[in-house]
Amino acid sequence: MAIVECKMRLDKFIASMGFGSRKEVKNNIRKGLVTVNDNLIKDPGFGVIRGKDRVTLKNQPITYEDYQYFMLHKPAGVISATEDPKHKTVLDLLTSKHRKDLFPVGRLDIDTEGLLIITNDGELAHNLLSPKKHVEKIYYARIQGVVTEEDVEAFKNGVNIDDDYTTMPADLKILKSDQVSKVEIIIKEGKFHQIKKMFEARDKKVIYLKRMAMGRLQLDPELKLGEYRVLKVEEIELLKNR
């Protein structure tokens, strides 16, 4: 039996990769700004085969990708959402052309910095976020108050937050114990404001929080706050093969 290659509408192909809205893309096609395999195409409904046909818009090649993966060094003041009427979102920081269906994997609070994965791979996101998968998230924090070995033990046993929920065991490492302590925390879940609530339950306050790693993927030290880059193939494999 012959294999039938599935075709996609030309306008959908281009719009999916972030090169304008469907309306804008259709107009550009009709204006003669698009080629397929070096042939000028003016029909928005023209069928193209992903990964085979060569498509250009204004002489710029467009490569279709089913999934995209970005590492973002999230700054404070930006929310982990796809859109928001009041605040800048993490997707607003992506200035390069990208798929329209990207989303952040999990949420970092508006005042939390650090590693954030942005993708459109729903299965990967589920596997990274599900408590049943036990994927470690590593954070660095500064804490108002003296962090003690008693706190370390409490984290190891799980901390009661929100009156009706006890966290999974977490690793707390004291880097510096003082009026402002410095610590590293490893958790395997991601409840709303979890780390802040865990320390509040110990009568202490998180004054700075930064995610350093997710699974085996670490934040690239070369990325400045607000910067991002495409994940390397081997980094994607690190996430998938935790």
Tab-separated table of N, CA and C in Angstrom, residues 86-185:
chain	number	residue	atom	x	y	z
A	86	LYS	N	-2.917	42.730	32.531
A	86	LYS	CA	-2.248	43.718	33.385
A	86	LYS	C	-0.728	43.597	33.410
A	87	HIS	N	-0.225	42.374	33.276
A	87	HIS	CA	1.198	42.167	33.447
A	87	HIS	C	1.853	41.596	32.191
A	88	LYS	N	3.142	41.834	32.056
A	88	LYS	CA	3.919	41.196	31.004
A	88	LYS	C	4.032	39.724	31.337
A	89	THR	N	3.897	38.877	30.323
A	89	THR	CA	3.990	37.438	30.532
A	89	THR	C	5.329	36.912	30.018
A	90	VAL	N	5.638	35.670	30.395
A	90	VAL	CA	6.889	35.068	29.942
A	90	VAL	C	6.910	34.923	28.423
A	91	LEU	N	5.745	34.740	27.797
A	91	LEU	CA	5.711	34.630	26.341
A	91	LEU	C	6.020	35.963	25.674
A	92	ASP	N	5.744	37.061	26.363
A	92	ASP	CA	6.074	38.379	25.824
A	92	ASP	C	7.579	38.569	25.687
A	93	LEU	N	8.351	37.767	26.424
A	93	LEU	CA	9.811	37.888	26.373
A	93	LEU	C	10.398	37.165	25.158
A	94	LEU	N	9.602	36.319	24.505
A	94	LEU	CA	10.082	35.599	23.323
A	94	LEU	C	9.921	36.495	22.103
A	95	THR	N	11.012	37.072	21.662
A	95	THR	CA	10.955	38.031	20.557
A	95	THR	C	11.179	37.385	19.198
A	96	SER	N	11.706	36.162	19.154
A	96	SER	CA	11.928	35.486	17.878
A	96	SER	C	10.631	34.834	17.405
A	97	LYS	N	10.593	34.472	16.134
A	97	LYS	CA	9.419	33.793	15.593
A	97	LYS	C	9.254	32.438	16.275
A	98	HIS	N	8.041	32.108	16.639
A	98	HIS	CA	7.804	30.854	17.346
A	98	HIS	C	6.368	30.406	17.156
A	99	ARG	N	6.103	29.167	17.527
A	99	ARG	CA	4.755	28.626	17.421
A	99	ARG	C	3.784	29.433	18.282
A	100	LYS	N	2.525	29.434	17.854
A	100	LYS	CA	1.501	30.200	18.560
A	100	LYS	C	0.951	29.481	19.783
A	101	ASP	N	1.244	28.170	19.905
A	101	ASP	CA	0.632	27.386	20.982
A	101	ASP	C	1.594	27.077	22.129
A	102	LEU	N	2.616	27.893	22.294
A	102	LEU	CA	3.565	27.677	23.386
A	102	LEU	C	2.951	28.040	24.735
A	103	PHE	N	3.466	27.406	25.792
A	103	PHE	CA	3.016	27.709	27.155
A	103	PHE	C	4.157	27.406	28.125
A	104	PRO	N	4.164	28.043	29.297
A	104	PRO	CA	5.186	27.739	30.301
A	104	PRO	C	4.879	26.422	31.002
A	105	VAL	N	5.921	25.656	31.285
A	105	VAL	CA	5.761	24.397	32.004
A	105	VAL	C	5.765	24.696	33.501
A	106	GLY	N	4.572	24.742	34.081
A	106	GLY	CA	4.456	25.105	35.487
A	106	GLY	C	4.502	26.615	35.656
A	107	ARG	N	4.413	27.025	36.906
A	107	ARG	CA	4.379	28.458	37.189
A	107	ARG	C	5.436	28.837	38.211
A	108	LEU	N	6.112	29.922	37.927
A	108	LEU	CA	6.949	30.579	38.920
A	108	LEU	C	6.224	31.850	39.325
A	109	ASP	N	6.167	32.113	40.634
A	109	ASP	CA	5.476	33.308	41.121
A	109	ASP	C	6.032	34.555	40.445
A	110	ILE	N	5.263	35.622	40.429
A	110	ILE	CA	5.666	36.842	39.745
A	110	ILE	C	6.989	37.388	40.276
A	111	ASP	N	7.279	37.160	41.572
A	111	ASP	CA	8.522	37.676	42.143
A	111	ASP	C	9.632	36.618	42.202
A	112	THR	N	9.404	35.452	41.593
A	112	THR	CA	10.402	34.385	41.586
A	112	THR	C	11.156	34.386	40.266
A	113	GLU	N	12.458	34.174	40.346
A	113	GLU	CA	13.308	34.140	39.169
A	113	GLU	C	13.673	32.695	38.817
A	114	GLY	N	14.393	32.553	37.695
A	114	GLY	CA	15.020	31.276	37.416
A	114	GLY	C	14.529	30.519	36.207
A	115	LEU	N	14.859	29.239	36.199
A	115	LEU	CA	14.623	28.361	35.056
A	115	LEU	C	13.137	28.143	34.793
A	116	LEU	N	12.746	28.397	33.556
A	116	LEU	CA	11.378	28.105	33.124
A	116	LEU	C	11.444	27.519	31.721
A	117	ILE	N	10.813	26.379	31.538
A	117	ILE	CA	10.730	25.743	30.233
A	117	ILE	C	9.463	26.217	29.542
A	118	ILE	N	9.599	26.602	28.277
A	118	ILE	CA	8.447	27.010	27.472
A	118	ILE	C	8.390	26.103	26.256
A	119	THR	N	7.236	25.500	26.028
A	119	THR	CA	7.098	24.528	24.948
A	119	THR	C	5.639	24.426	24.537
A	120	ASN	N	5.369	23.584	23.552
A	120	ASN	CA	3.989	23.212	23.205
A	120	ASN	C	3.826	21.699	23.311
A	121	ASP	N	4.789	21.049	23.972
A	121	ASP	CA	4.765	19.597	24.163
A	121	ASP	C	4.005	19.265	25.449
A	122	GLY	N	2.727	18.987	25.312
A	122	GLY	CA	1.875	18.740	26.474
A	122	GLY	C	2.263	17.506	27.262
A	123	GLU	N	2.690	16.462	26.574
A	123	GLU	CA	3.069	15.233	27.263
A	123	GLU	C	4.305	15.460	28.132
A	124	LEU	N	5.281	16.169	27.592
A	124	LEU	CA	6.480	16.471	28.377
A	124	LEU	C	6.119	17.302	29.599
A	125	ALA	N	5.283	18.313	29.413
A	125	ALA	CA	4.882	19.170	30.525
A	125	ALA	C	4.204	18.358	31.623
A	126	HIS	N	3.315	17.469	31.234
A	126	HIS	CA	2.620	16.635	32.225
A	126	HIS	C	3.609	15.787	33.009
A	127	ASN	N	4.543	15.181	32.301
A	127	ASN	CA	5.510	14.302	32.968
A	127	ASN	C	6.438	15.072	33.904
A	128	LEU	N	6.719	16.322	33.588
A	128	LEU	CA	7.593	17.125	34.446
A	128	LEU	C	6.864	17.641	35.681
A	129	LEU	N	5.557	17.836	35.553
A	129	LEU	CA	4.804	18.483	36.635
A	129	LEU	C	4.056	17.506	37.538
A	130	SER	N	3.775	16.315	37.062
A	130	SER	CA	2.987	15.377	37.854
A	130	SER	C	3.744	14.924	39.102
A	131	PRO	N	3.139	15.075	40.295
A	131	PRO	CA	3.798	14.601	41.525
A	131	PRO	C	4.132	13.114	41.475
A	132	LYS	N	3.359	12.357	40.710
A	132	LYS	CA	3.594	10.919	40.621
A	132	LYS	C	4.915	10.594	39.915
A	133	LYS	N	5.411	11.559	39.129
A	133	LYS	CA	6.657	11.331	38.396
A	133	LYS	C	7.891	11.640	39.245
A	134	HIS	N	7.700	12.365	40.349
A	134	HIS	CA	8.782	12.665	41.292
A	134	HIS	C	9.959	13.390	40.636
A	135	VAL	N	9.657	14.332	39.758
A	135	VAL	CA	10.708	15.117	39.115
A	135	VAL	C	11.184	16.204	40.085
A	136	GLU	N	12.482	16.240	40.335
A	136	GLU	CA	13.028	17.198	41.303
A	136	GLU	C	13.116	18.604	40.706
A	137	LYS	N	12.757	19.593	41.532
A	137	LYS	CA	12.959	20.997	41.194
A	137	LYS	C	13.871	21.587	42.267
A	138	ILE	N	14.967	22.190	41.846
A	138	ILE	CA	15.947	22.718	42.788
A	138	ILE	C	15.870	24.240	42.820
A	139	TYR	N	15.786	24.791	44.029
A	139	TYR	CA	15.674	26.230	44.220
A	139	TYR	C	16.777	26.741	45.143
A	140	TYR	N	17.175	27.976	44.896
A	140	TYR	CA	18.031	28.718	45.821
A	140	TYR	C	17.157	29.787	46.448
A	141	ALA	N	17.321	30.003	47.753
A	141	ALA	CA	16.468	30.990	48.427
A	141	ALA	C	17.233	31.714	49.524
A	142	ARG	N	16.797	32.945	49.763
A	142	ARG	CA	17.241	33.694	50.935
A	142	ARG	C	16.043	33.811	51.869
A	143	ILE	N	16.287	33.506	53.132
A	143	ILE	CA	15.205	33.394	54.106
A	143	ILE	C	15.403	34.389	55.241
A	144	GLN	N	14.357	35.136	55.553
A	144	GLN	CA	14.387	36.024	56.711
A	144	GLN	C	14.229	35.171	57.959
A	145	GLY	N	15.304	35.022	58.722
A	145	GLY	CA	15.275	34.194	59.916
A	145	GLY	C	16.370	33.140	59.875
A	146	VAL	N	16.722	32.637	61.028
A	146	VAL	CA	17.778	31.644	61.158
A	146	VAL	C	17.216	30.261	60.829
A	147	VAL	N	17.707	29.660	59.748
A	147	VAL	CA	17.281	28.321	59.373
A	147	VAL	C	18.124	27.308	60.147
A	148	THR	N	17.467	26.335	60.754
A	148	THR	CA	18.138	25.396	61.655
A	148	THR	C	18.006	23.955	61.156
A	149	GLU	N	18.701	23.059	61.845
A	149	GLU	CA	18.600	21.639	61.534
A	149	GLU	C	17.193	21.114	61.815
A	150	GLU	N	16.487	21.769	62.733
A	150	GLU	CA	15.099	21.392	62.988
A	150	GLU	C	14.240	21.659	61.748
A	151	ASP	N	14.537	22.732	61.058
A	151	ASP	CA	13.824	23.020	59.810
A	151	ASP	C	14.145	21.966	58.753
A	152	VAL	N	15.407	21.587	58.685
A	152	VAL	CA	15.825	20.546	57.738
A	152	VAL	C	15.037	19.260	57.982
A	153	GLU	N	14.898	18.885	59.249
A	153	GLU	CA	14.176	17.672	59.605
A	153	GLU	C	12.692	17.802	59.268
A	154	ALA	N	12.149	18.990	59.513
A	154	ALA	CA	10.732	19.217	59.215
A	154	ALA	C	10.458	19.071	57.723
A	155	PHE	N	11.330	19.629	56.910
A	155	PHE	CA	11.170	19.519	55.457
A	155	PHE	C	11.262	18.059	55.019
A	156	LYS	N	12.153	17.316	55.655
A	156	LYS	CA	12.359	15.911	55.314
A	156	LYS	C	11.112	15.082	55.609
A	157	ASN	N	10.376	15.481	56.638
A	157	ASN	CA	9.173	14.751	57.028
A	157	ASN	C	7.914	15.237	56.317
A	158	GLY	N	8.002	16.383	55.636
A	158	GLY	CA	6.826	16.988	55.021
A	158	GLY	C	6.244	18.045	55.936
A	159	VAL	N	5.841	19.163	55.354
A	159	VAL	CA	5.359	20.305	56.132
A	159	VAL	C	3.877	20.514	55.870
A	160	ASN	N	3.123	20.709	56.924
A	160	ASN	CA	1.698	20.963	56.785
A	160	ASN	C	1.461	22.399	56.346
A	161	ILE	N	0.807	22.553	55.183
A	161	ILE	CA	0.473	23.893	54.687
A	161	ILE	C	-1.020	23.935	54.371
A	162	ASP	N	-1.570	25.092	54.401
A	162	ASP	CA	-2.997	25.281	54.095
A	162	ASP	C	-3.908	24.446	54.995
A	163	ASP	N	-3.452	24.081	56.170
A	163	ASP	CA	-4.231	23.374	57.187
A	163	ASP	C	-4.600	21.937	56.819
A	164	ASP	N	-4.760	21.659	55.532
A	164	ASP	CA	-5.265	20.335	55.159
A	164	ASP	C	-4.346	19.579	54.212
A	165	TYR	N	-3.124	20.060	54.044
A	165	TYR	CA	-2.222	19.373	53.123
A	165	TYR	C	-0.806	19.325	53.697
A	166	THR	N	-0.215	18.144	53.663
A	166	THR	CA	1.167	17.964	54.075
A	166	THR	C	2.001	17.675	52.838
A	167	THR	N	3.049	18.443	52.632
A	167	THR	CA	3.870	18.310	51.439
A	167	THR	C	4.597	16.970	51.412
A	168	MET	N	5.021	16.589	50.245
A	168	MET	CA	5.909	15.452	50.117
A	168	MET	C	7.237	15.801	50.777
A	169	PRO	N	8.009	14.812	51.215
A	169	PRO	CA	9.324	15.096	51.798
A	169	PRO	C	10.176	15.933	50.857
A	170	ALA	N	10.864	16.919	51.420
A	170	ALA	CA	11.710	17.824	50.640
A	170	ALA	C	13.089	17.909	51.292
A	171	ASP	N	14.094	18.132	50.468
A	171	ASP	CA	15.457	18.279	50.971
A	171	ASP	C	15.776	19.755	51.161
A	172	LEU	N	16.205	20.106	52.347
A	172	LEU	CA	16.595	21.475	52.665
A	172	LEU	C	18.068	21.469	53.065
A	173	LYS	N	18.873	22.221	52.331
A	173	LYS	CA	20.308	22.301	52.613
A	173	LYS	C	20.644	23.721	53.048
A	174	ILE	N	21.254	23.853	54.201
A	174	ILE	CA	21.619	25.173	54.713
A	174	ILE	C	22.971	25.581	54.140
A	175	LEU	N	22.986	26.680	53.402
A	175	LEU	CA	24.238	27.218	52.864
A	175	LEU	C	24.837	28.243	53.815
A	176	LYS	N	23.951	28.984	54.478
A	176	LYS	CA	24.368	29.962	55.472
A	176	LYS	C	23.217	30.175	56.438
A	177	SER	N	23.484	30.035	57.731
A	177	SER	CA	22.451	30.236	58.742
A	177	SER	C	22.729	31.537	59.481
A	178	ASP	N	21.831	32.508	59.314
A	178	ASP	CA	22.012	33.832	59.917
A	178	ASP	C	20.642	34.491	59.989
A	179	GLN	N	20.624	35.764	60.336
A	179	GLN	CA	19.351	36.481	60.356
A	179	GLN	C	18.723	36.479	58.958
A	180	VAL	N	19.578	36.488	57.950
A	180	VAL	CA	19.131	36.199	56.584
A	180	VAL	C	19.891	34.955	56.145
A	181	SER	N	19.189	33.833	56.090
A	181	SER	CA	19.819	32.555	55.762
A	181	SER	C	19.784	32.311	54.258
A	182	LYS	N	20.748	31.514	53.805
A	182	LYS	CA	20.794	31.107	52.406
A	182	LYS	C	20.658	29.592	52.353
A	183	VAL	N	19.740	29.120	51.497
A	183	VAL	CA	19.447	27.691	51.477
A	183	VAL	C	19.235	27.182	50.054
A	184	GLU	N	19.273	25.865	49.931
A	184	GLU	CA	18.882	25.186	48.700
A	184	GLU	C	17.757	24.226	49.057
A	185	ILE	N	16.726	24.207	48.229
A	185	ILE	CA	15.579	23.346	48.478
A	185	ILE	C	15.325	22.478	47.265
